[in-house]
Amino acid sequence: MSRRGLSNAEIQRRTGISQPTIRKYIAMDDFSPQAPSLQSRPSILDPYKPFVDEILLGDQRVWRKQRHSAKRIYERLLDETAYDGGYGTVKNYVRRRKAEISAASDCYMELVWAPGEAQADFGDVDVLAGGERVRMHFLVLSFPFSNMGFCQLFAGETSECVCQGLRDIFEHIGCVPTRIVFDNATGAGRRRGQSVTEADLFRRMKAHYGFEATYANPRAGNEKGNVERKVYWCRQHLFTPAPSVDDIELFNAELLSRW
């Protein structure tokens, strides 16, 4: 937020974090992981959350005036399960889950992409390594506004591959995207509804370079159509016929020079 020009006061208003804490993290240049903190205390509702979630998701298919209230869900928990906790715990969880489900259903497709915004995805390709045909993976970073794209070849799709590929591309082009939209299956992270779990290595790299990351919905290739086309283009123009790869670092340097 600070890199985008927001003042400390505006960051405090949006996040609720105190200004001394904001100043401390803005001044940091080392985002290495800290010692693990104590885990939050488990809730008595944890074993019954799938039961509650099933009710709330089922409510999405019925008339809105006949959906469950938190009170009715609490009554069903007492009648149909062994839950013996209080109503307040159920009410707080139901309120949070309803907000998450509602937000997940309010998705839209981005049709206009600003300069500096990028999309990232992996593609599969066969190459000749040591005279043998081997299935490998190539990371593509595309810029919809300019229709430019870059790719790097790897043996897998891990967070290490994502970070190395992005770093090499950043250094080649001499700049960093403001935001990158990732496929849900990449090693960067995974999205379920509005909840995103990012790989720790990628999270630290993102903090270091200062770009934002968002994640497409599962099985929603239309949300990142530009990079999907770039994956096809790379496979057809850079990897057909199957290239011989003896030194992957030299091969990747050559890939960057061909754009």
Tab-separated table of C-alpha atoms in Angstrom:
chain	number	residue	atom	x	y	z
A	1	MET	CA	0.000	0.000	0.000
A	2	SER	CA	2.847	2.385	0.826
A	3	ARG	CA	4.541	1.661	-2.498
A	4	ARG	CA	1.305	2.555	-4.263
A	5	GLY	CA	1.416	5.995	-2.626
A	6	LEU	CA	-0.987	5.547	0.300
A	7	SER	CA	-0.168	7.562	3.407
A	8	ASN	CA	0.346	5.874	6.771
A	9	ALA	CA	-2.916	7.397	7.991
A	10	GLU	CA	-4.823	5.932	5.031
A	11	ILE	CA	-3.207	2.514	5.572
A	12	GLN	CA	-4.259	2.684	9.233
A	13	ARG	CA	-7.819	3.561	8.232
A	14	ARG	CA	-8.050	0.639	5.802
A	15	THR	CA	-6.368	-2.022	7.938
A	16	GLY	CA	-6.897	-0.938	11.525
A	17	ILE	CA	-3.169	-1.432	12.226
A	18	SER	CA	-1.437	1.170	14.397
A	19	GLN	CA	0.928	3.665	12.756
A	20	PRO	CA	4.024	2.546	14.762
A	21	THR	CA	3.485	-0.982	13.443
A	22	ILE	CA	2.952	0.344	9.904
A	23	ARG	CA	6.173	2.352	10.071
A	24	LYS	CA	8.062	-0.675	11.405
A	25	TYR	CA	7.064	-2.910	8.492
A	26	ILE	CA	7.575	-0.213	5.850
A	27	ALA	CA	11.172	0.152	7.106
A	28	MET	CA	11.829	-3.612	7.009
A	29	ASP	CA	13.922	-5.090	4.206
A	30	ASP	CA	14.213	-8.625	5.601
A	31	PHE	CA	11.056	-10.695	5.324
A	32	SER	CA	12.594	-13.963	6.506
A	33	PRO	CA	10.186	-16.080	8.544
A	34	GLN	CA	10.118	-15.495	12.290
A	35	ALA	CA	9.907	-18.076	15.031
A	36	PRO	CA	6.525	-19.833	14.951
A	37	SER	CA	3.878	-18.245	17.124
A	38	LEU	CA	1.421	-20.078	19.322
A	39	GLN	CA	-1.481	-21.569	17.454
A	40	SER	CA	-4.911	-20.154	18.076
A	41	ARG	CA	-7.069	-22.033	20.537
A	42	PRO	CA	-9.298	-24.617	18.869
A	43	SER	CA	-13.024	-23.927	18.901
A	44	ILE	CA	-15.634	-26.272	20.287
A	45	LEU	CA	-17.441	-25.766	16.974
A	46	ASP	CA	-14.552	-27.095	14.826
A	47	PRO	CA	-15.878	-30.690	14.478
A	48	TYR	CA	-19.301	-29.339	13.453
A	49	LYS	CA	-18.226	-26.679	10.944
A	50	PRO	CA	-18.716	-29.045	7.968
A	51	PHE	CA	-22.319	-29.562	9.151
A	52	VAL	CA	-22.874	-25.790	9.301
A	53	ASP	CA	-21.161	-25.232	5.938
A	54	GLU	CA	-23.377	-27.832	4.290
A	55	ILE	CA	-26.477	-26.004	5.531
A	56	LEU	CA	-25.217	-22.602	4.370
A	57	LEU	CA	-24.185	-23.860	0.932
A	58	GLY	CA	-27.505	-25.635	0.547
A	59	ASP	CA	-29.269	-22.360	1.337
A	60	GLN	CA	-27.778	-20.867	-1.828
A	61	ARG	CA	-30.191	-23.031	-3.840
A	62	VAL	CA	-33.394	-22.103	-1.999
A	63	TRP	CA	-35.611	-19.024	-1.763
A	64	ARG	CA	-33.769	-16.346	0.218
A	65	LYS	CA	-36.727	-15.835	2.607
A	66	GLN	CA	-36.573	-19.486	3.628
A	67	ARG	CA	-32.887	-19.744	4.444
A	68	HIS	CA	-31.462	-20.700	7.832
A	69	SER	CA	-30.773	-18.079	10.467
A	70	ALA	CA	-27.921	-18.556	12.926
A	71	LYS	CA	-30.508	-19.356	15.597
A	72	ARG	CA	-32.091	-22.098	13.463
A	73	ILE	CA	-28.672	-23.604	12.684
A	74	TYR	CA	-27.887	-23.593	16.404
A	75	GLU	CA	-31.165	-25.435	17.110
A	76	ARG	CA	-30.348	-28.032	14.449
A	77	LEU	CA	-26.881	-28.523	15.918
A	78	LEU	CA	-28.431	-29.296	19.308
A	79	ASP	CA	-31.053	-31.617	17.790
A	80	GLU	CA	-28.960	-33.462	15.176
A	81	THR	CA	-25.399	-33.485	16.553
A	82	ALA	CA	-23.536	-33.789	19.852
A	83	TYR	CA	-22.643	-30.093	19.905
A	84	ASP	CA	-22.936	-28.692	23.433
A	85	GLY	CA	-21.422	-25.235	22.987
A	86	GLY	CA	-23.047	-21.835	23.156
A	87	TYR	CA	-25.109	-19.906	20.633
A	88	GLY	CA	-22.613	-17.030	20.379
A	89	THR	CA	-19.933	-19.282	18.877
A	90	VAL	CA	-22.375	-20.474	16.222
A	91	LYS	CA	-23.655	-16.961	15.494
A	92	ASN	CA	-20.141	-15.569	14.954
A	93	TYR	CA	-19.134	-18.424	12.643
A	94	VAL	CA	-22.352	-18.233	10.623
A	95	ARG	CA	-21.945	-14.475	10.141
A	96	ARG	CA	-18.371	-14.892	8.881
A	97	ARG	CA	-19.170	-17.832	6.577
A	98	LYS	CA	-22.199	-16.074	5.067
A	99	ALA	CA	-19.990	-13.100	4.218
A	100	GLU	CA	-17.365	-15.374	2.623
A	101	ILE	CA	-19.938	-17.277	0.568
A	102	SER	CA	-21.576	-14.051	-0.573
A	103	ALA	CA	-18.225	-12.546	-1.590
A	104	ALA	CA	-17.271	-15.699	-3.503
A	105	SER	CA	-20.444	-15.465	-5.568
A	106	ASP	CA	-19.820	-11.803	-6.497
A	107	CYS	CA	-17.056	-12.603	-9.023
A	108	TYR	CA	-16.568	-10.840	-12.349
A	109	MET	CA	-14.286	-11.147	-15.337
A	110	GLU	CA	-11.714	-8.433	-15.906
A	111	LEU	CA	-11.923	-7.171	-19.474
A	112	VAL	CA	-9.595	-4.163	-19.176
A	113	TRP	CA	-6.017	-4.625	-17.988
A	114	ALA	CA	-3.866	-1.709	-16.894
A	115	PRO	CA	-0.215	-1.255	-17.934
A	116	GLY	CA	2.055	-3.234	-15.628
A	117	GLU	CA	-0.505	-5.909	-14.751
A	118	ALA	CA	0.468	-9.465	-15.655
A	119	GLN	CA	-0.845	-13.028	-15.778
A	120	ALA	CA	1.155	-16.184	-14.980
A	121	ASP	CA	0.589	-19.847	-15.792
A	122	PHE	CA	2.438	-23.087	-16.500
A	123	GLY	CA	2.368	-25.236	-19.620
A	124	ASP	CA	3.661	-28.774	-20.283
A	125	VAL	CA	6.091	-29.624	-23.044
A	126	ASP	CA	8.348	-32.491	-24.158
A	127	VAL	CA	12.062	-31.754	-24.625
A	128	LEU	CA	15.106	-33.874	-25.476
A	129	ALA	CA	17.453	-34.130	-22.492
A	130	GLY	CA	20.457	-36.403	-22.850
A	131	GLY	CA	18.918	-37.878	-25.973
A	132	GLU	CA	15.729	-38.885	-24.153
A	133	ARG	CA	12.293	-37.321	-24.434
A	134	VAL	CA	11.334	-35.775	-21.078
A	135	ARG	CA	8.121	-34.000	-20.011
A	136	MET	CA	8.941	-30.589	-18.490
A	137	HIS	CA	7.059	-27.426	-17.539
A	138	PHE	CA	7.420	-23.822	-18.661
A	139	LEU	CA	6.318	-20.741	-16.727
A	140	VAL	CA	4.761	-17.970	-18.826
A	141	LEU	CA	4.384	-14.368	-17.676
A	142	SER	CA	2.237	-12.259	-20.016
A	143	PHE	CA	1.245	-8.587	-20.017
A	144	PRO	CA	-2.277	-8.199	-21.481
A	145	PHE	CA	-1.997	-4.427	-22.022
A	146	SER	CA	1.025	-4.711	-24.360
A	147	ASN	CA	0.471	-8.378	-25.311
A	148	MET	CA	4.107	-9.151	-24.447
A	149	GLY	CA	5.091	-12.428	-22.814
A	150	PHE	CA	8.112	-14.308	-21.484
A	151	CYS	CA	8.707	-17.927	-20.510
A	152	GLN	CA	11.190	-20.091	-18.598
A	153	LEU	CA	11.606	-23.875	-18.565
A	154	PHE	CA	11.673	-25.989	-15.386
A	155	ALA	CA	11.431	-29.592	-14.250
A	156	GLY	CA	8.412	-28.871	-12.027
A	157	GLU	CA	5.798	-26.330	-10.950
A	158	THR	CA	6.947	-25.752	-7.370
A	159	SER	CA	7.149	-22.423	-5.556
A	160	GLU	CA	10.920	-22.505	-6.125
A	161	CYS	CA	10.324	-22.728	-9.885
A	162	VAL	CA	7.786	-19.893	-9.791
A	163	CYS	CA	10.109	-17.605	-7.813
A	164	GLN	CA	13.179	-18.378	-9.931
A	165	GLY	CA	11.270	-17.891	-13.180
A	166	LEU	CA	9.743	-14.589	-12.088
A	167	ARG	CA	13.079	-13.301	-10.822
A	168	ASP	CA	14.816	-14.109	-14.111
A	169	ILE	CA	12.050	-12.401	-16.095
A	170	PHE	CA	12.049	-9.339	-13.800
A	171	GLU	CA	15.807	-8.951	-14.251
A	172	HIS	CA	15.504	-9.396	-18.024
A	173	ILE	CA	12.811	-6.742	-18.489
A	174	GLY	CA	14.221	-4.417	-15.825
A	175	CYS	CA	10.975	-3.897	-13.926
A	176	VAL	CA	8.375	-5.636	-11.752
A	177	PRO	CA	4.622	-5.922	-12.499
A	178	THR	CA	2.270	-4.095	-10.181
A	179	ARG	CA	-0.003	-7.153	-9.988
A	180	ILE	CA	0.149	-10.748	-11.215
A	181	VAL	CA	-2.883	-13.008	-11.659
A	182	PHE	CA	-1.941	-16.649	-11.098
A	183	ASP	CA	-3.592	-19.867	-12.091
A	184	ASN	CA	-5.011	-21.673	-9.078
A	185	ALA	CA	-2.743	-24.681	-9.714
A	186	THR	CA	0.635	-22.889	-9.688
A	187	GLY	CA	3.152	-23.281	-6.880
A	188	ALA	CA	2.545	-19.684	-5.763
A	189	GLY	CA	-0.671	-20.342	-3.872
A	190	ARG	CA	-4.166	-21.743	-3.956
A	191	ARG	CA	-7.562	-20.095	-3.689
A	192	ARG	CA	-10.718	-21.637	-2.243
A	193	GLY	CA	-13.578	-19.141	-2.430
A	194	GLN	CA	-12.147	-15.942	-0.957
A	195	SER	CA	-9.525	-17.775	1.115
A	196	VAL	CA	-5.983	-17.847	-0.354
A	197	THR	CA	-3.104	-19.949	0.981
A	198	GLU	CA	0.277	-18.858	-0.397
A	199	ALA	CA	3.567	-20.747	-0.331
A	200	ASP	CA	5.884	-19.216	2.275
A	201	LEU	CA	8.759	-18.744	-0.187
A	202	PHE	CA	6.490	-16.986	-2.681
A	203	ARG	CA	4.946	-14.813	0.035
A	204	ARG	CA	8.401	-13.547	1.037
A	205	MET	CA	9.398	-12.937	-2.587
A	206	LYS	CA	6.192	-10.962	-3.148
A	207	ALA	CA	6.951	-8.799	-0.108
A	208	HIS	CA	10.518	-8.235	-1.332
A	209	TYR	CA	9.561	-7.130	-4.849
A	210	GLY	CA	6.388	-5.308	-3.801
A	211	PHE	CA	3.863	-6.709	-6.291
A	212	GLU	CA	0.312	-7.880	-5.612
A	213	ALA	CA	-0.881	-11.401	-6.376
A	214	THR	CA	-4.422	-12.556	-7.090
A	215	TYR	CA	-5.642	-16.016	-8.034
A	216	ALA	CA	-8.103	-17.140	-10.664
A	217	ASN	CA	-11.039	-19.351	-9.756
A	218	PRO	CA	-10.502	-23.107	-10.215
A	219	ARG	CA	-11.230	-24.276	-13.785
A	220	ALA	CA	-11.723	-20.660	-14.908
A	221	GLY	CA	-9.282	-20.209	-17.782
A	222	ASN	CA	-11.379	-17.338	-19.137
A	223	GLU	CA	-10.180	-15.196	-16.217
A	224	LYS	CA	-6.625	-15.281	-17.588
A	225	GLY	CA	-7.175	-15.685	-21.300
A	226	ASN	CA	-4.098	-13.709	-22.333
A	227	VAL	CA	-1.620	-16.021	-20.644
A	228	GLU	CA	-3.577	-19.088	-21.829
A	229	ARG	CA	-2.985	-17.945	-25.410
A	230	LYS	CA	0.664	-17.216	-24.636
A	231	VAL	CA	1.123	-20.768	-23.308
A	232	TYR	CA	-0.233	-22.109	-26.611
A	233	TRP	CA	1.973	-19.706	-28.613
A	234	CYS	CA	5.122	-20.696	-26.702
A	235	ARG	CA	4.437	-24.393	-27.179
A	236	GLN	CA	3.920	-23.936	-30.913
A	237	HIS	CA	6.743	-21.474	-31.654
A	238	LEU	CA	9.433	-22.138	-29.030
A	239	PHE	CA	9.064	-25.855	-28.293
A	240	THR	CA	7.983	-27.354	-31.627
A	241	PRO	CA	9.754	-29.493	-32.687
A	242	ALA	CA	10.957	-30.705	-29.287
A	243	PRO	CA	14.180	-28.784	-28.546
A	244	SER	CA	17.371	-30.346	-27.213
A	245	VAL	CA	18.142	-29.063	-23.711
A	246	ASP	CA	21.624	-29.858	-22.412
A	247	ASP	CA	22.047	-26.849	-20.103
A	248	ILE	CA	18.740	-25.520	-18.769
A	249	GLU	CA	20.203	-22.189	-17.590
A	250	LEU	CA	21.644	-21.427	-21.028
A	251	PHE	CA	18.415	-22.566	-22.655
A	252	ASN	CA	16.338	-20.253	-20.433
A	253	ALA	CA	18.661	-17.320	-21.184
A	254	GLU	CA	18.108	-18.012	-24.889
A	255	LEU	CA	14.333	-18.122	-24.357
A	256	LEU	CA	14.394	-14.632	-22.856
A	257	SER	CA	16.485	-13.295	-25.739
A	258	ARG	CA	13.960	-14.520	-28.325
A	259	TRP	CA	11.219	-12.063	-27.271
